[in-house]
Amino acid sequence: MVQQDFQRRMPEASRDLRKPMGVWQRIHIDVPLLLGLLALTAFGLIVLYSASGETKYYIQRQTVFISLGYVAMFTAAQFKMSFLQRWSPWFYLGGVGLLALVLIMGSGAKGAQRWLSIGGFRFQPSEVIKLAVPMMVASYLGVRVLPPSFKHIVVSLMIVGLPTVLILEQPDLGTSLLIAASGLIGLFFAGLRWRYILGAALLALMSAWPMWQFVLRDYQKQRILTMFNPEADKLGAGWNIIQSKTAIGSGGVYGKGWMNGTQSQLNFLPESHTDFIIAVLAEEFGLLGVLLLLLIYLFILGRGLLIAARAQSSFNRILAGCITFTFFVYIFVNIGMVTGLLPVVGVPLPLVSHGGTALVTLLTGFGLLMAISTERRKVSI
Amino acid sequence: MSEHLRFKDHYNEARIFFRRAIIVAALIVALIVVLIARLYTLQVVEYETYVTQSDRNRVQVQPLPPTRGLIYGRRGELLAENRPSYTLSIVKEQVGSLESSLRLLRQLVDISDDELEDFYKRLKRPKRRRRPYEPIPLRYLLGEEEIAKIAVNEYRLKGVVVEAQLVRYYPQQDLFAHNVGYVGRINERELKSLTPEEYALYNGTDSIGKIGLEKQYERLLLGDVGYQQVETNARGRVLRVLERTDPTPGQNLQLFLDAQLQRKAYAALGGRRGAVVAMEIETGGVLAMVSAPSYDPNLFVTGISYKNYRALNESPDLPLFNRAIQGGYPPGSTLKPMLALGGLEAKIIDEHYSVRDPGFYQLEGEERKYRDWKKRGHGHRIALKQAVAQSCDVYYYDLAFRMGIDRMHDFGDKFGLGERTGVDIPSERSGLWPSRKWKRAVRGLPWFPGDSLNMGIGQGFVLTTPLQLASMTATLASKGVHRQPRLVKKVGEQELSDKATKAVEASEKNWSLVMESMEEVVHGQRGTAKSIARKANFRMAGKTGTAQVVGIAQDAEYDSEALAERQRDHALFVGYAPAENPKIAVAVIVENGEKSSLAAKVAREIFDEYLLHGQLDNVEVGR
């Protein structure tokens, strides 16, 4: 089925070959990316300290998570891409299996089943699948002739669809959206033809009504309704959005100063240390603070795309693209929901919000990016 | 299949990817611009709106503390109430500069360094997480003038509030400190000991019962906390109430304690150290329970100053010590009627059995002389009645020797000696009613006959609390029916029932013998308490006692004169009245009172008050 690769020499590749390998490349660290991530996590800790009510508890936990995350990142960076490509299907199947297990025997918080305990160790399998889906898509499409044919598109959609549906069942709208996005962008990077894209867009518009009617849960509908009219339910569902908008708005350009945000310090803001942490940042550091954060994010995103564009194989490119774009989806959905642009779907602000598993997954993803960026160039024909 | 014929063109794929990556990059930039635009709208364009919203309108959940239950005396006198009191507090969120506000406040009202320190403690290390805009107390119990001064300067004092709170007040001052107890500010240890459900109850309440009934009945007195959801303005002033769950006030308690009787008893002690317990025989209700000296419980309610506390704690008179239930005193001769009954029941003695009293008693083959309190003795033929009336020690040495420790111990047991009475206030002590087993275990020695002799006159190892003595006397007066002493008569509208048991079985004849002999103590020609029988138009029964000082908690330093005073014997009296139809039982201890008649006089005053003035029907609590 798979054709023998037909290699063509690429101009940059041969140029790179002449350079001796540096120390950073030997230990598989992409320095600009690492600097960006360090800046981001440090900034995040400062905001978290204020958001958690000046208590050391969350800071200590978060520091442990961040350290674990960097260890995971460093470890992931050491993998050979060919090895990852080969093992992707198994990783994916394992992840899907765990998701199925969650539905059967998982435990949850606030009425949702998301956690799995194995030997006293609790984790969310949906985090594992966040990496497994892009890897599977990339590894599937990476060996096909691109742009993908209709059959390959259908298979890819199934690869993405299965875990998405399983997570929707938990139910966790935010994560399933993230996973769908991370897989579908892989198709886009692979060169999905525009006619399919336009067709899908049309189909999505048409299916909106039945989705609303039959698929979405009541509380999910409630969130969407609340987004459009938060004033309707001031103390209930709209509370979070009103309070976060108030926090952000009252921060102004310069902010109220670190640890001086009245909204966040006075517990008006719910979940101020997790999903709504950007509101604390915006209240205390103002628009300038948020711009600084966005700047760091943009730098990381730019570096990610650059790594993707310079990668050597389709698998590497698509995987790097997927990881980078997923990171952006996190940012956009989180800030969008906190500022009242999008419904509240429970997506953390990446690498800033308190929370262990998401942090480790994200940094592991960046570890893969580093593996891609520091891979030894193949000698071309 | 056409695709099989296609080759994988890496260069082309990289090109496709590159184009797509540029599209994605553009999309990312575009969407981030959208976010920035949104933030710009919120933070710059609509800034004013949100600042106003953030400053002015806030929705808060405020706890509504319940009103603590009141405590009434038997005749409806208020023993514990709640009075409005003004507290100066600071809302940290509103105060501009804390330092300058405090400086200004200290010029206006009197704020001690201690209070300032406490304030900083509350500010820096809150016992529980503060709610937004929760005022932090700085000074309690503001006077009218101080409130006025703050009001005049209000414009300079942003974030300073004067709040009216209900604060516990004990109108009878020191009269009931030991039994009603007091509430005080809840401390860290108490907070930790609360379950989460209990913890929630103390939202909005910062005091908790510390001792006495206030502690014992804490849960009932406290009530249940309520909540209200309010909208407040920037100054924390409530604009409107959105939702409200009313608190449930605590239950009122009505006690058996009679303020008039208590006052009389306290006065009758005449400033001496001592304790008085009076019990209603029919119910076991404690009518009076005095431990002197006492202290003003109001000092503790909003936090006692270190100086005041030290003074109380280090006073050699031990005002904080509740002698009535914690003081272990040798009962002396007050045990004799009970032991006589034991002897009669064991058929060791009878009505006519008599001893010769030369003024001392000797065990066979022992040199040691066990002395009678009367040097020359009580004469030749001392039988039961006179042995009680004149408190002949030799008669009881003989009785104790022949009865032996085991029978004495078992009989005393039935009267509840050596164990807590189970009265409904905490920290009661059990006293000591010795046995062979006890001596072996604690002292590591066998029981000697001499120990029995000492026990026979209520000395030696025996320790009793005044409440135990009163309870024993009540049991004697009701011919063996034991009723657990209790202070609380009614909780809310509900009358509590008594716990009565037939504790002691004895023949009618023996009961009569003992009770007649006790009457003889007061009304007999040679009775040791005959001085109190004068001008009495009812008959009393009782038993005097003196007890050698064994030193209860004498840890302070005294000068020699005071030491001498404190070496004197304690004066005791137990009794009941009227003799033919006992209604009230009393136990009195006057520390270092020397003469037992002193204690008997106190008892007489209580009998008078209760039987002549105080026997009005129990008045319903009126409100």
Short mmCIF file of C-alpha atoms in Angstrom, two decimals, chain A residues 1 3 5-6 8 53 142-147 149 152 188-189 191-192 194 235 242 245-246 248-250 252-253 256 262-263 266-268 282 286-287 290-291 294 298 301 305 308-309 314 317 325 328 332 335-336 339 341, chain B residues 1 3-14 16-18 20-21 23-25 27-29 31-32 34-36 38-40 42-44 46-47 50-51 53-55 58-60 93 129-133 229 242-243:
data_model
loop_
_atom_site.label_atom_id
_atom_site.label_comp_id
_atom_site.label_asym_id
_atom_site.label_seq_id
_atom_site.Cartn_x
_atom_site.Cartn_y
_atom_site.Cartn_z
CA MET A 1 0.00 0.00 0.00
CA GLN A 3 4.82 3.65 -1.57
CA ASP A 5 9.39 7.32 -0.16
CA PHE A 6 10.58 9.53 -2.87
CA ARG A 8 13.94 15.21 -2.54
CA GLY A 53 -5.68 34.39 48.31
CA GLY A 142 1.97 11.29 7.62
CA VAL A 143 2.46 8.14 5.56
CA ARG A 144 -0.35 8.87 3.09
CA VAL A 145 -0.07 10.82 -0.04
CA LEU A 146 -1.18 14.34 0.72
CA PRO A 147 -3.52 16.11 0.32
CA SER A 149 -8.15 11.51 -0.23
CA HIS A 152 -8.31 9.05 4.40
CA PHE A 188 -6.14 21.02 7.66
CA PHE A 189 -2.35 21.03 7.92
CA GLY A 191 -3.79 19.96 3.02
CA LEU A 192 -7.48 19.16 3.28
CA TRP A 194 -11.07 23.72 0.50
CA LEU A 235 -26.86 34.94 41.14
CA ILE A 242 -20.73 39.12 35.42
CA LYS A 245 -16.25 40.88 33.38
CA THR A 246 -16.44 43.25 36.30
CA ILE A 248 -11.48 42.54 34.04
CA GLY A 249 -13.22 45.82 33.26
CA SER A 250 -12.41 47.43 36.57
CA GLY A 252 -8.45 49.29 33.39
CA VAL A 253 -5.22 49.87 31.53
CA LYS A 256 -5.28 47.73 40.60
CA THR A 262 -10.99 43.68 44.97
CA GLN A 263 -13.04 41.29 42.89
CA LEU A 266 -12.75 39.31 48.04
CA ASN A 267 -13.94 36.00 46.66
CA PHE A 268 -16.43 37.58 44.32
CA ALA A 282 -6.62 41.57 34.11
CA GLY A 286 -4.68 45.77 33.73
CA LEU A 287 -4.71 45.65 29.96
CA VAL A 290 -2.87 40.88 29.63
CA LEU A 291 -0.98 42.18 26.60
CA LEU A 294 -0.58 37.48 25.08
CA LEU A 298 2.30 34.68 20.69
CA LEU A 301 2.88 29.97 19.22
CA LEU A 305 4.68 27.05 14.01
CA ALA A 308 6.44 22.75 12.49
CA ALA A 309 7.33 24.44 9.21
CA SER A 314 4.85 15.05 7.33
CA ARG A 317 5.00 18.75 10.70
CA PHE A 325 -2.73 25.01 17.41
CA PHE A 328 -3.84 28.33 20.90
CA PHE A 332 -8.62 31.52 22.85
CA ILE A 335 -9.91 34.08 27.44
CA GLY A 336 -12.98 34.12 25.23
CA THR A 339 -14.39 37.82 28.80
CA LEU A 341 -17.22 36.05 24.17
CA MET B 1 -7.40 3.30 -7.56
CA GLU B 3 -4.22 7.25 -5.34
CA HIS B 4 -2.05 4.19 -5.60
CA LEU B 5 -0.47 5.71 -8.57
CA ARG B 6 0.33 8.93 -6.77
CA PHE B 7 3.75 9.33 -5.29
CA LYS B 8 4.45 10.87 -1.95
CA ASP B 9 5.96 14.20 -2.86
CA HIS B 10 7.74 15.48 0.25
CA TYR B 11 8.66 18.76 -1.23
CA ASN B 12 5.08 19.39 -2.25
CA GLU B 13 3.76 18.30 1.14
CA ALA B 14 6.13 20.66 2.90
CA ILE B 16 1.30 22.66 1.31
CA PHE B 17 2.04 22.60 4.99
CA PHE B 18 3.87 25.87 4.82
CA ARG B 20 -1.49 26.10 5.63
CA ALA B 21 0.74 27.14 8.51
CA ILE B 23 -3.13 30.58 7.12
CA VAL B 24 -3.19 29.22 10.67
CA ALA B 25 -0.76 31.88 11.83
CA LEU B 27 -6.00 33.01 11.96
CA ILE B 28 -4.22 32.98 15.30
CA VAL B 29 -3.18 36.59 14.96
CA LEU B 31 -8.32 35.80 16.81
CA ILE B 32 -5.85 37.26 19.26
CA VAL B 34 -10.34 39.81 18.57
CA LEU B 35 -9.43 39.00 22.16
CA ILE B 36 -7.45 42.19 22.51
CA ARG B 38 -12.63 42.51 23.60
CA LEU B 39 -10.28 43.32 26.46
CA TYR B 40 -9.93 46.87 25.17
CA LEU B 42 -13.98 45.93 28.74
CA GLN B 43 -10.96 47.64 30.21
CA VAL B 44 -10.85 50.91 28.36
CA GLU B 46 -16.47 50.33 29.43
CA TYR B 47 -13.96 50.88 32.22
CA TYR B 50 -17.17 48.13 35.56
CA VAL B 51 -15.31 50.21 38.08
CA GLN B 53 -19.99 47.99 39.40
CA SER B 54 -16.95 46.72 41.22
CA ASP B 55 -17.06 49.53 43.76
CA ARG B 58 -21.87 43.85 45.52
CA VAL B 59 -23.85 40.90 46.46
CA GLN B 60 -22.79 39.26 49.64
CA GLU B 93 -11.17 46.94 52.13
CA ARG B 129 -11.16 32.99 56.02
CA ARG B 130 -12.66 36.43 56.11
CA ARG B 131 -15.67 37.26 54.01
CA PRO B 132 -15.42 40.31 51.78
CA TYR B 133 -16.06 43.52 53.70
CA GLN B 229 -28.08 37.73 50.68
CA LEU B 242 -32.31 39.73 48.24
CA GLU B 243 -32.97 36.59 50.17
#
